[in-house]
mmCIF file of C-alpha atoms in Angstrom:
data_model
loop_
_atom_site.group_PDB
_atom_site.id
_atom_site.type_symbol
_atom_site.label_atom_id
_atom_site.label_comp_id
_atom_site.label_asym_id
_atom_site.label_seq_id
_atom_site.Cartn_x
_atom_site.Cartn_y
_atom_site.Cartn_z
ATOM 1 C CA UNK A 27 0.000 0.000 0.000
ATOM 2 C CA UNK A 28 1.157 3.576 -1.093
ATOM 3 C CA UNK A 29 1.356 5.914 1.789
ATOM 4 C CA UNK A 30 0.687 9.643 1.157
ATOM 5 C CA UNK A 31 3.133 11.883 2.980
ATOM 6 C CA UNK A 32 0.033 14.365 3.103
ATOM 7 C CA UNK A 33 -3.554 13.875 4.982
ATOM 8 C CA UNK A 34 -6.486 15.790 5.954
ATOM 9 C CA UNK A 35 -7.351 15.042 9.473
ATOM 10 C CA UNK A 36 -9.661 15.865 12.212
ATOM 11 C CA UNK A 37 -8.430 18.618 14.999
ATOM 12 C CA UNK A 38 -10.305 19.954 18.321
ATOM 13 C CA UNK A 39 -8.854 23.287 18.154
ATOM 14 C CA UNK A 40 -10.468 24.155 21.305
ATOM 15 C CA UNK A 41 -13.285 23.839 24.162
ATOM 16 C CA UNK A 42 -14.372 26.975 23.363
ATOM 17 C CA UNK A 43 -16.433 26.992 19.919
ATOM 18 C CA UNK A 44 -18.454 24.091 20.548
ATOM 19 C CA UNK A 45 -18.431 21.542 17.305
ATOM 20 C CA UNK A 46 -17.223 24.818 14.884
ATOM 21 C CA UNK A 47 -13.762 24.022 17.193
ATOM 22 C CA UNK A 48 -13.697 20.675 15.239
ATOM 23 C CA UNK A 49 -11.524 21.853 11.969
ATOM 24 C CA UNK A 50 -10.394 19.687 9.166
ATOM 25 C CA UNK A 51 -6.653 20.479 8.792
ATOM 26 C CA UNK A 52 -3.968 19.292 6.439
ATOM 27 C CA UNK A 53 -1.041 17.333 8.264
ATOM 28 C CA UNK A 54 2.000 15.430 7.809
ATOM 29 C CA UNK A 55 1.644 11.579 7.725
ATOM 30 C CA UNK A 56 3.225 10.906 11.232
ATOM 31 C CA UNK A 57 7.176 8.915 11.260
ATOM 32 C CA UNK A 58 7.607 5.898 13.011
ATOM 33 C CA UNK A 59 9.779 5.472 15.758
ATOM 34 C CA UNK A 60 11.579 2.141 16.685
ATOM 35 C CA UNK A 61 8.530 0.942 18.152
ATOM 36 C CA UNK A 62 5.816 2.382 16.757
ATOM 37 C CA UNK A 63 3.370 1.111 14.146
ATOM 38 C CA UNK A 64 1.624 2.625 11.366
ATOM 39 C CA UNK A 65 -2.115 2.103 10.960
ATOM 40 C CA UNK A 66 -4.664 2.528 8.233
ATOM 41 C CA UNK A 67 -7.304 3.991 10.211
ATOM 42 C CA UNK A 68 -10.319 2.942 8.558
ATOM 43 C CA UNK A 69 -12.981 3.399 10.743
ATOM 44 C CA UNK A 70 -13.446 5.648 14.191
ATOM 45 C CA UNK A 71 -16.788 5.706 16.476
ATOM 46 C CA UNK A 72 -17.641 8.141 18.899
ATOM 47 C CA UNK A 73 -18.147 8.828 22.978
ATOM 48 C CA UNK A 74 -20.090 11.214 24.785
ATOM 49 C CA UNK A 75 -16.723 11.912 25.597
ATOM 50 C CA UNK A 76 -15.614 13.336 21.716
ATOM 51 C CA UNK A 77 -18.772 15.760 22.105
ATOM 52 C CA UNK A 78 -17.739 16.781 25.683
ATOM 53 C CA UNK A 79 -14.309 18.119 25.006
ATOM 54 C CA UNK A 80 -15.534 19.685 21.829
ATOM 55 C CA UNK A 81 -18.254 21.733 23.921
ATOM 56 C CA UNK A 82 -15.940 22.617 26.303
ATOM 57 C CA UNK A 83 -17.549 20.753 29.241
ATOM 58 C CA UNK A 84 -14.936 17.922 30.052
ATOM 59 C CA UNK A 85 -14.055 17.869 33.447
ATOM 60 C CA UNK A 86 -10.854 16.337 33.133
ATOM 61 C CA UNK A 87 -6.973 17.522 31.749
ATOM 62 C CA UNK A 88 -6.408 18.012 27.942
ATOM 63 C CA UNK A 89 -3.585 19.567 26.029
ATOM 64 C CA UNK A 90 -5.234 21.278 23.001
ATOM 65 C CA UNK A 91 -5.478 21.337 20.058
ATOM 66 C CA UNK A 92 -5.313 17.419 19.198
ATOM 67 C CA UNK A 93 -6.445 15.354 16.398
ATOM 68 C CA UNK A 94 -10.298 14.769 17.582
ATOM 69 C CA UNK A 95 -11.377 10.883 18.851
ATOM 70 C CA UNK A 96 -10.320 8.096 20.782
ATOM 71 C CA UNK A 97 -11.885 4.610 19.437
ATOM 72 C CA UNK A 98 -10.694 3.895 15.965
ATOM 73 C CA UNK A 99 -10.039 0.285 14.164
ATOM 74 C CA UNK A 100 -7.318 -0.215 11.077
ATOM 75 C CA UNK A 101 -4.988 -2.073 9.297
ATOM 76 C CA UNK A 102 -0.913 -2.226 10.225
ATOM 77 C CA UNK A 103 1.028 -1.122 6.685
ATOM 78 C CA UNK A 104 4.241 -0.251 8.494
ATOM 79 C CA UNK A 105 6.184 -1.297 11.403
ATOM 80 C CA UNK A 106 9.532 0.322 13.197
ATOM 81 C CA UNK A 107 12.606 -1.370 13.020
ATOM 82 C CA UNK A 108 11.907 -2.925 17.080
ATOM 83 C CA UNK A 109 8.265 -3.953 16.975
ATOM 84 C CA UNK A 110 7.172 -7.384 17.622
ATOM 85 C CA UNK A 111 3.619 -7.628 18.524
ATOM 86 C CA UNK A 112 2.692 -6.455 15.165
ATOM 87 C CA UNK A 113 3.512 -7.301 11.359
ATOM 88 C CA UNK A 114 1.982 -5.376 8.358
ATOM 89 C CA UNK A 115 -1.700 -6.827 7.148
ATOM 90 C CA UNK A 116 -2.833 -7.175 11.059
ATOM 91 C CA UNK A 117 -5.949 -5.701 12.377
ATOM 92 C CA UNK A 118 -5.898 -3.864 15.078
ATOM 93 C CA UNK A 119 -8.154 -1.333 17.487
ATOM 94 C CA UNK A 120 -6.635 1.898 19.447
ATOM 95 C CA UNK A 121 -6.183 1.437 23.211
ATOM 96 C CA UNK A 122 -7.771 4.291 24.560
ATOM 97 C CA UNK A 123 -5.061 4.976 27.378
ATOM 98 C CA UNK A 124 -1.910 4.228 25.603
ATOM 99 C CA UNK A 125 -0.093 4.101 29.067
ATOM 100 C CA UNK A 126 -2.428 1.583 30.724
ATOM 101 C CA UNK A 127 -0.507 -1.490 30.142
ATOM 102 C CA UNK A 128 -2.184 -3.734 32.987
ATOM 103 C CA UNK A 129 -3.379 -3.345 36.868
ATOM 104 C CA UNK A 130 -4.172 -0.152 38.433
ATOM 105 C CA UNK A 131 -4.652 3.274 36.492
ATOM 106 C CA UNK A 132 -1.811 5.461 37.573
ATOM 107 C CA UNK A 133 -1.824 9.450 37.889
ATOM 108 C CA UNK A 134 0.446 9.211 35.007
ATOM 109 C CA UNK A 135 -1.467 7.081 32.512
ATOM 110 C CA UNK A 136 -3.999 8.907 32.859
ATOM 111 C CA UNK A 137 -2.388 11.673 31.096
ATOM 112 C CA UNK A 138 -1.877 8.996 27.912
ATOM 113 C CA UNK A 139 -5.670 9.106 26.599
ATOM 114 C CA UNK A 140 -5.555 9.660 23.004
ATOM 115 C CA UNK A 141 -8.397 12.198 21.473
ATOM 116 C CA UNK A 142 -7.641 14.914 24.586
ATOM 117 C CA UNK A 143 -4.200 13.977 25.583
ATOM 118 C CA UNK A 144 -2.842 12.429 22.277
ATOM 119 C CA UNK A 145 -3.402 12.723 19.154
ATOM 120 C CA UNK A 146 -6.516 10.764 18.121
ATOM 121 C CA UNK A 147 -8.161 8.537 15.439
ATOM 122 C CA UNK A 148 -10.218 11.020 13.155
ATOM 123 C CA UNK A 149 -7.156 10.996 10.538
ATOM 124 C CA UNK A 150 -6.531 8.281 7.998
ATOM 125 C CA UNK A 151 -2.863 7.235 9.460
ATOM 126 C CA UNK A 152 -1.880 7.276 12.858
ATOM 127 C CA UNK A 153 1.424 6.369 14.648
ATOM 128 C CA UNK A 154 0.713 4.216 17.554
ATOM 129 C CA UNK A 155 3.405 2.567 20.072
ATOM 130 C CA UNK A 156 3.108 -1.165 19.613
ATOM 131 C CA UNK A 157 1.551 -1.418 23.263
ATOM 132 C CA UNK A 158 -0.979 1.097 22.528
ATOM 133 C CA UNK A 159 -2.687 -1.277 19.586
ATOM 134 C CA UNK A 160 -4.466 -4.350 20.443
ATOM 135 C CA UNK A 161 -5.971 -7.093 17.611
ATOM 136 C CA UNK A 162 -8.702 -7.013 16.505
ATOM 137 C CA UNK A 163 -11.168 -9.900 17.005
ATOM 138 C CA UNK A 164 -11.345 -11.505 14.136
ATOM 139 C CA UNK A 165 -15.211 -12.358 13.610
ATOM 140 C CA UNK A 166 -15.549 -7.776 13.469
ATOM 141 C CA UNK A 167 -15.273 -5.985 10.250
ATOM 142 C CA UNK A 168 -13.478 -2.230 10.738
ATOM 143 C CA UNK A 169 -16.271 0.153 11.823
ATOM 144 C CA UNK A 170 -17.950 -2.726 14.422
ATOM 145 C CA UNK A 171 -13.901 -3.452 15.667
ATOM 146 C CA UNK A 172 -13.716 0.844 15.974
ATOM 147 C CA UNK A 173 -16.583 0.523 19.052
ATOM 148 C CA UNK A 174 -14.227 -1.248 21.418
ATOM 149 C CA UNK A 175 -11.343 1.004 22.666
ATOM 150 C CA UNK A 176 -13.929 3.152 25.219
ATOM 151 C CA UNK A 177 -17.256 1.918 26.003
ATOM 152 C CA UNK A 178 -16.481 -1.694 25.464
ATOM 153 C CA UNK A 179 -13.665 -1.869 27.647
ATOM 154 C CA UNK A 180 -15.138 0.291 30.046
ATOM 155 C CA UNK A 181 -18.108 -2.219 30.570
ATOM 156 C CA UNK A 182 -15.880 -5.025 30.808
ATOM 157 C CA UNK A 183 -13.512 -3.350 33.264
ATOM 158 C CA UNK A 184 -17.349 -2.750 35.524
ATOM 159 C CA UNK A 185 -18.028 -6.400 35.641
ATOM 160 C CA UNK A 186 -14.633 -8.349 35.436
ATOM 161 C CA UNK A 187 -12.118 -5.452 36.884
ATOM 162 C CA UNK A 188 -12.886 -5.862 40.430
ATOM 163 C CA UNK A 189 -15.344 -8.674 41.455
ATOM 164 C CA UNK A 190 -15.791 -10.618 38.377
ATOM 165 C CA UNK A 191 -19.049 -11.646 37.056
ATOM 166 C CA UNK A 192 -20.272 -15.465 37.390
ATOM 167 C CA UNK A 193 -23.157 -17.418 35.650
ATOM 168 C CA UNK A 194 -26.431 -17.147 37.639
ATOM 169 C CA UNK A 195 -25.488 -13.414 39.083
ATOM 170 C CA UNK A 196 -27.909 -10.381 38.186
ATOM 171 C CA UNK A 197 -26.268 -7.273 36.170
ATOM 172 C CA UNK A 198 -28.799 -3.870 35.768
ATOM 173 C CA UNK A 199 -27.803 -1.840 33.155
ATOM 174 C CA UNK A 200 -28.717 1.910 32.598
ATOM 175 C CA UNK A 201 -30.575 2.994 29.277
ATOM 176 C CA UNK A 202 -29.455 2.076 25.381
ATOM 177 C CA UNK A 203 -26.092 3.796 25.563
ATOM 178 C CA UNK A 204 -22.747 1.972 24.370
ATOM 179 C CA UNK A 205 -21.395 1.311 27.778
ATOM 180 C CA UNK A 206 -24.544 -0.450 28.843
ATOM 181 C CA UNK A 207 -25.616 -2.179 25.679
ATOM 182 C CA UNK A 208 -22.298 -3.604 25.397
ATOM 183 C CA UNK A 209 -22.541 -4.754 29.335
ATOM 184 C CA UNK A 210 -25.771 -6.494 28.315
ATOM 185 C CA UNK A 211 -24.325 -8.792 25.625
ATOM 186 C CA UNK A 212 -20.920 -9.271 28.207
ATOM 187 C CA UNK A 213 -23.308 -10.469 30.881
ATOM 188 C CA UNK A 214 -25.613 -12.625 28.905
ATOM 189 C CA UNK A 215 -22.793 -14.375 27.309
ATOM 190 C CA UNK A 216 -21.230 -14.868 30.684
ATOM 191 C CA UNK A 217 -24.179 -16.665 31.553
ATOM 192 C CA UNK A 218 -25.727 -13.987 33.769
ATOM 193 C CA UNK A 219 -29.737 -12.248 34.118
ATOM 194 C CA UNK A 220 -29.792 -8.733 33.315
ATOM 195 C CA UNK A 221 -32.313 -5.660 34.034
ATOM 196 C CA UNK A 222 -32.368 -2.821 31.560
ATOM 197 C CA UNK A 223 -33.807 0.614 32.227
ATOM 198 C CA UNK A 224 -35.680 2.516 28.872
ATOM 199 C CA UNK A 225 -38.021 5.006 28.807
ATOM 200 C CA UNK A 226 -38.675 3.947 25.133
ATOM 201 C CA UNK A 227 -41.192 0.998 24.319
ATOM 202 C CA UNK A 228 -39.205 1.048 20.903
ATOM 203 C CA UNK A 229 -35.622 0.793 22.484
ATOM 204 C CA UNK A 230 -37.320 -1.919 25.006
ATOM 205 C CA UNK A 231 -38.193 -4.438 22.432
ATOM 206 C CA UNK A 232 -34.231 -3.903 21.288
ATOM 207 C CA UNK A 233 -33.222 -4.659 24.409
ATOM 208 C CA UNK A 234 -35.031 -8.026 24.977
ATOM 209 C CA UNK A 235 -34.006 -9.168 21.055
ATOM 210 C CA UNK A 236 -30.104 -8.410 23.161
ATOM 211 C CA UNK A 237 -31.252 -10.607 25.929
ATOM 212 C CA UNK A 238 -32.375 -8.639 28.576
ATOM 213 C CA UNK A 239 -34.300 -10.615 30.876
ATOM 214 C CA UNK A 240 -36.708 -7.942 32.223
ATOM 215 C CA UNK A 241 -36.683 -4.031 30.755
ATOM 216 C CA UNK A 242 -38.368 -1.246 33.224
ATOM 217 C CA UNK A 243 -39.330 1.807 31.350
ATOM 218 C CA UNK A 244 -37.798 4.337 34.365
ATOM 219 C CA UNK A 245 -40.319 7.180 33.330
ATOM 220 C CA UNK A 246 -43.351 4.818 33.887
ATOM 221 C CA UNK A 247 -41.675 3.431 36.892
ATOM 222 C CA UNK A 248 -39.680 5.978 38.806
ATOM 223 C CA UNK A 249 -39.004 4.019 42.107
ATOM 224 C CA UNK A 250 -37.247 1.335 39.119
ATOM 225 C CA UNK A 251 -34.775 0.927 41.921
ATOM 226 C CA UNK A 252 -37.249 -1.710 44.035
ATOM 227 C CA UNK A 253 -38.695 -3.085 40.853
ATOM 228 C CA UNK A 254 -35.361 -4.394 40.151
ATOM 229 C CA UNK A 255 -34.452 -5.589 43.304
ATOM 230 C CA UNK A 256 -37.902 -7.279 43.675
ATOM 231 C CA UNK A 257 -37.017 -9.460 40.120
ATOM 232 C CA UNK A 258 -33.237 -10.539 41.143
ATOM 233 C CA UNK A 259 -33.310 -13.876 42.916
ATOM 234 C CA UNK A 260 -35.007 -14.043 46.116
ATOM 235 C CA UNK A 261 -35.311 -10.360 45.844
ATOM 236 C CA UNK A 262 -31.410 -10.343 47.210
ATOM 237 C CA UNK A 263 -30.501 -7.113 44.596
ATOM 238 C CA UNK A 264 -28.005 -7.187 42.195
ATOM 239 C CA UNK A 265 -24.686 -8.197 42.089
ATOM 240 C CA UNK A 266 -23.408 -5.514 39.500
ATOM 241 C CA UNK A 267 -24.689 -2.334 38.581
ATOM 242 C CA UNK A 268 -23.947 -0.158 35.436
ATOM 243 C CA UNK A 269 -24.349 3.292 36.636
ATOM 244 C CA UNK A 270 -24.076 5.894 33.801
ATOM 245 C CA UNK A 271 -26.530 8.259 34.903
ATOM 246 C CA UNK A 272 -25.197 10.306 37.867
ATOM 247 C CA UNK A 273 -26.756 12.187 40.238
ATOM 248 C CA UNK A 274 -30.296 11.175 38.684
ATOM 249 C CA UNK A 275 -30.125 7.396 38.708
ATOM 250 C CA UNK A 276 -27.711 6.723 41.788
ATOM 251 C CA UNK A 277 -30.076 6.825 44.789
ATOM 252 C CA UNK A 278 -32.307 3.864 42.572
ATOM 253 C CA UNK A 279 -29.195 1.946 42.172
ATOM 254 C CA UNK A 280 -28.675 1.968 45.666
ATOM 255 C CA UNK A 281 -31.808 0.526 46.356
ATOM 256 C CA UNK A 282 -31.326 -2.113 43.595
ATOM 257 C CA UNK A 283 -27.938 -3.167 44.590
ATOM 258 C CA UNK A 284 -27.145 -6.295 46.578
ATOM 259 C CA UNK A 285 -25.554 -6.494 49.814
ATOM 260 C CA UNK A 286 -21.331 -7.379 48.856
ATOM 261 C CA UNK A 287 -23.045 -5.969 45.134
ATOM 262 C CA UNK A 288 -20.889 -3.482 42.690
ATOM 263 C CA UNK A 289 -21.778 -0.009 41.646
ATOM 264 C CA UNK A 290 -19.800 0.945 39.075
ATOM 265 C CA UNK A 291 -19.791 4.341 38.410
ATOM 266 C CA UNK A 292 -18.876 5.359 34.539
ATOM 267 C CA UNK A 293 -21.164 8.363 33.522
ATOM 268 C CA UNK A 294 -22.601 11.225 34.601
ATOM 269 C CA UNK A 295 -25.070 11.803 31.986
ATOM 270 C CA UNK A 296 -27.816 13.043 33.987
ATOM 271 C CA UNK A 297 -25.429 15.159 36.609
ATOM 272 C CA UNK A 298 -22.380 15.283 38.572
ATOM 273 C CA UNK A 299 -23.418 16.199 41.955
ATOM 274 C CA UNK A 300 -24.480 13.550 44.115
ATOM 275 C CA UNK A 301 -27.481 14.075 45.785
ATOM 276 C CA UNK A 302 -27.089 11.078 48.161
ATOM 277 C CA UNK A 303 -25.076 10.424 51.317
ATOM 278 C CA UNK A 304 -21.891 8.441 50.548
ATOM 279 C CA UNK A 305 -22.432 6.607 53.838
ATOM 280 C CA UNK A 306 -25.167 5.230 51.322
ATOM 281 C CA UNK A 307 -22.409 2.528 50.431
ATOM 282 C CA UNK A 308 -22.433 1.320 53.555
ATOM 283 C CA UNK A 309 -25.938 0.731 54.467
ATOM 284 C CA UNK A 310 -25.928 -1.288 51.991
ATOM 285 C CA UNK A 311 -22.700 -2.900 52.566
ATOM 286 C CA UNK A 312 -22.096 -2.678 48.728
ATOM 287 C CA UNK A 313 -18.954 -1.014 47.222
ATOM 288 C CA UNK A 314 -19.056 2.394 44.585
ATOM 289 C CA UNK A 315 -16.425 1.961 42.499
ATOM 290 C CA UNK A 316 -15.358 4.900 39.518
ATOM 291 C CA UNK A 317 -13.567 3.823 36.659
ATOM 292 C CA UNK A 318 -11.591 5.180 33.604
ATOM 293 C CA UNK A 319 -11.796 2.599 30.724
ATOM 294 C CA UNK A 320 -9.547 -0.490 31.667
ATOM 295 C CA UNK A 321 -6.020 -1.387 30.454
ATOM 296 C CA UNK A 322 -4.772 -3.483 27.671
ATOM 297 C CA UNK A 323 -4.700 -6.509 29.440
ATOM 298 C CA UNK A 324 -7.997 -6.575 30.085
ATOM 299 C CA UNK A 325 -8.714 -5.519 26.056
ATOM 300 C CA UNK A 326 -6.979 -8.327 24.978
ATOM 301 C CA UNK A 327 -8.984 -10.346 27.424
ATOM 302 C CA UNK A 328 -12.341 -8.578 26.155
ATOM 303 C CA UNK A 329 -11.142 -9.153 22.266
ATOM 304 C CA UNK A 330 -10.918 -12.832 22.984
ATOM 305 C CA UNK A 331 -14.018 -13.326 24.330
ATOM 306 C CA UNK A 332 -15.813 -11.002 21.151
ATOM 307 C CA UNK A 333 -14.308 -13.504 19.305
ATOM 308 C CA UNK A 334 -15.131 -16.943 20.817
ATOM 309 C CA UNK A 335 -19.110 -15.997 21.673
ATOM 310 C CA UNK A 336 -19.229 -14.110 18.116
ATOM 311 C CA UNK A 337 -20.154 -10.788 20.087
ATOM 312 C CA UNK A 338 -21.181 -7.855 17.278
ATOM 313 C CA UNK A 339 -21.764 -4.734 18.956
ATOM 314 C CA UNK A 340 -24.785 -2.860 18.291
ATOM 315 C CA UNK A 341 -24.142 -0.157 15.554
ATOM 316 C CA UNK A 342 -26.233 2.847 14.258
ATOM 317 C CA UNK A 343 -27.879 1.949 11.513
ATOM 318 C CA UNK A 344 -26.128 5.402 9.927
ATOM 319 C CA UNK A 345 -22.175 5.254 9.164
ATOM 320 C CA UNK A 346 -21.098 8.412 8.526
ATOM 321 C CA UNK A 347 -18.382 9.198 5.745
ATOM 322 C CA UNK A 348 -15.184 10.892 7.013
ATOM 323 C CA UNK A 349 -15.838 14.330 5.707
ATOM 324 C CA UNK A 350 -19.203 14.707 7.179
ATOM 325 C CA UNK A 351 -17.524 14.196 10.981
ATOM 326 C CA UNK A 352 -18.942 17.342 12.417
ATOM 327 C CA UNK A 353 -22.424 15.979 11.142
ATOM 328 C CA UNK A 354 -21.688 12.719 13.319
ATOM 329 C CA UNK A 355 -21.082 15.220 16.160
ATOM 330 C CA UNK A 356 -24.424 16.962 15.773
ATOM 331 C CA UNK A 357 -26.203 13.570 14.941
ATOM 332 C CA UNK A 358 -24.942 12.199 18.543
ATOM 333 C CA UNK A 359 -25.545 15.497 20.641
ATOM 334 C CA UNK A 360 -28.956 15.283 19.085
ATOM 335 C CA UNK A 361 -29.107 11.825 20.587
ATOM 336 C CA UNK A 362 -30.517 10.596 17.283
ATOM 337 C CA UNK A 363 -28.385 6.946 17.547
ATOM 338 C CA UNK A 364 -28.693 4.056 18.810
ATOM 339 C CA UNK A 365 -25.810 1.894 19.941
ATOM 340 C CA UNK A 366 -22.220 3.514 18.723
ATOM 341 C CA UNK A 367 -22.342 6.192 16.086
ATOM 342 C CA UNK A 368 -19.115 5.352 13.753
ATOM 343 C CA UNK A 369 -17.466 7.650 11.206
ATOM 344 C CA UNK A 370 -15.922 5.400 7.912
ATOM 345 C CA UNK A 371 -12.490 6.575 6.959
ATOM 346 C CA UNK A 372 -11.545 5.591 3.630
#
């Protein structure tokens, strides 16, 4: 394959402009280092994330401008002169903190999160370290494989990164978003009952065709908190919830939880300030746990079993083409999708 020396690319200029601060710019093809790898990028997907540094609302560090987007899926066409985990012709997905290798998240990989902190995946090439790229699975074509660097890692890191999820236990997951739709097909594969929350009778019927063993539309049901305790076995709770929604959904995941059950705390969609009592947690002897993705151990972990239970993630039905990007930003912020919005770069 011919590589241009020239591309366009996308580049959050700043927080300040809202999407207008996403700019198509013309760059240099990045060099590889010793140990760096050059990808085709041919596919990128999106995270609430993307649209919150581009409106300026992120709470957490970035070094602007950077090229825009963290999730992206590709082909290897050149290698540095040191690499070994990769050979031109593999397929590969981004890891969305390049620094978090395996165990704990550090203070300093945090800083390593591409799309805020490093240059991102809305370009056609990108330069990657060899230990920032993880294969692919092999039953995902490019834009389904582009879905798994943020939200499905993240749900994977909820239910296997601290107490690990067995066959039999109850998962509740929060609304159609990619975090939680991806939990749902990790948990029923595992062999485990899951709750979903809706307020759509639409997005409910999706939900059950995923495998969700009961769906509670949250706007007809506002105390969903006891509803789903009252369906887990022997009314016990849950052993694992997906909490995305904040300071609007947390004081029904309490009740919901399971004594010894996980809250995993991802999102804060509907809020960041908590309007319960932290001593919550321990009334219901039940541990709140935050998370930042997961590292790429646990990816390569998560890749293997998309690939032995044939997991496809749950795409929106629109893939939009590279140069309409800021369209895929408006589409999302006008919460038109369903499942992962992806952007095709040719």
């Amino acid at each position: 394959m011919s590589v241009p020396s020239t591309q366009k690319q996308w580049v959050i200029t700043s927080g300040d402009k809202g999407f207008d601060g996403l700019q198509s710019q013309e760059a240099e093809v990045p060099k590889l280092g010793d140990h760096d790898v050059l990808v085709k990028l041919h596919a990128a997907s999106l995270n609430y994330r993307d649209l919150a540094i581009a409106k300026g609302i992120y709470p957490f560090p970035l070094d602007l401008p950077k090229v825009a987007a963290s999730d992206g899926a590709g082909e290897v066409v050149d290698v540095g002169p040191r690499v070994t985990l990769f050979k031109k012709g593999d397929k590969v997905v981004t890891l969305f903190n390049q620094g978090h290798q395996y165990g704990e998240l550090r203070p300093d990989t945090v800083g390593t999160a591409l799309g805020g902190m490093l240059e991102g995946t809305l370009r056609p090439y990108g330069a990657f370290h060899e230990t920032g790229l993880v294969k692919a699975p092999a039953n995902l074509n490019h834009v389904e494989a582009s879905t798994l660097s943020c939200a499905a890692l993240t749900s994977w890191n909820a239910l296997y990164g601290l107490k690990q999820l067995k066959p039999g236990e109850w998962v509740v997951v929060q609304g159609t978003g990619g975090v939680s739709l991806f939990a749902l097909q990790f948990a029923k594969a595992a062999g485990a009952k899951v709750i979903a929350t809706t307020s759509s009778a639409k997005k409910a019927e999706t939900l059950k065709k995923l495998g969700a063993d009961h769906v509670i539309n949250y706007r007809e049901d506002p105390n969903w908190g006891e509803t789903a305790r009252k369906l887990t076995a022997n009314g016990a709770g849950a052993d694992h919830i997906i909490e995305v929604g904040g300071e609007h959904t947390m004081s029904q995941s309490l009740k919901a939880v399971k004594f010894g059950g996980v809250i995993t705390l991802i999102g804060f969609l509907g809020g960041a300030k908590p309007k319960d009592n932290i001593l919550e947690a321990l009334n219901n002897i039940c541990t709140l746990r935050g998370i930042f993705v997961g590292s790429r151990e646990q990816m390569e972990d998560m890749c293997r079993a998309i690939e032995a239970n044939d997991i496809h993630p749950v795409v929106d039905e629109k893939v939009f083409p590279f140069e309409q990007a800021r369209e895929a930003y408006e589409y999302m912020w006008a919460q038109k999708h369903f499942g992962k919005l992806c952007i095709s770069i040719v």
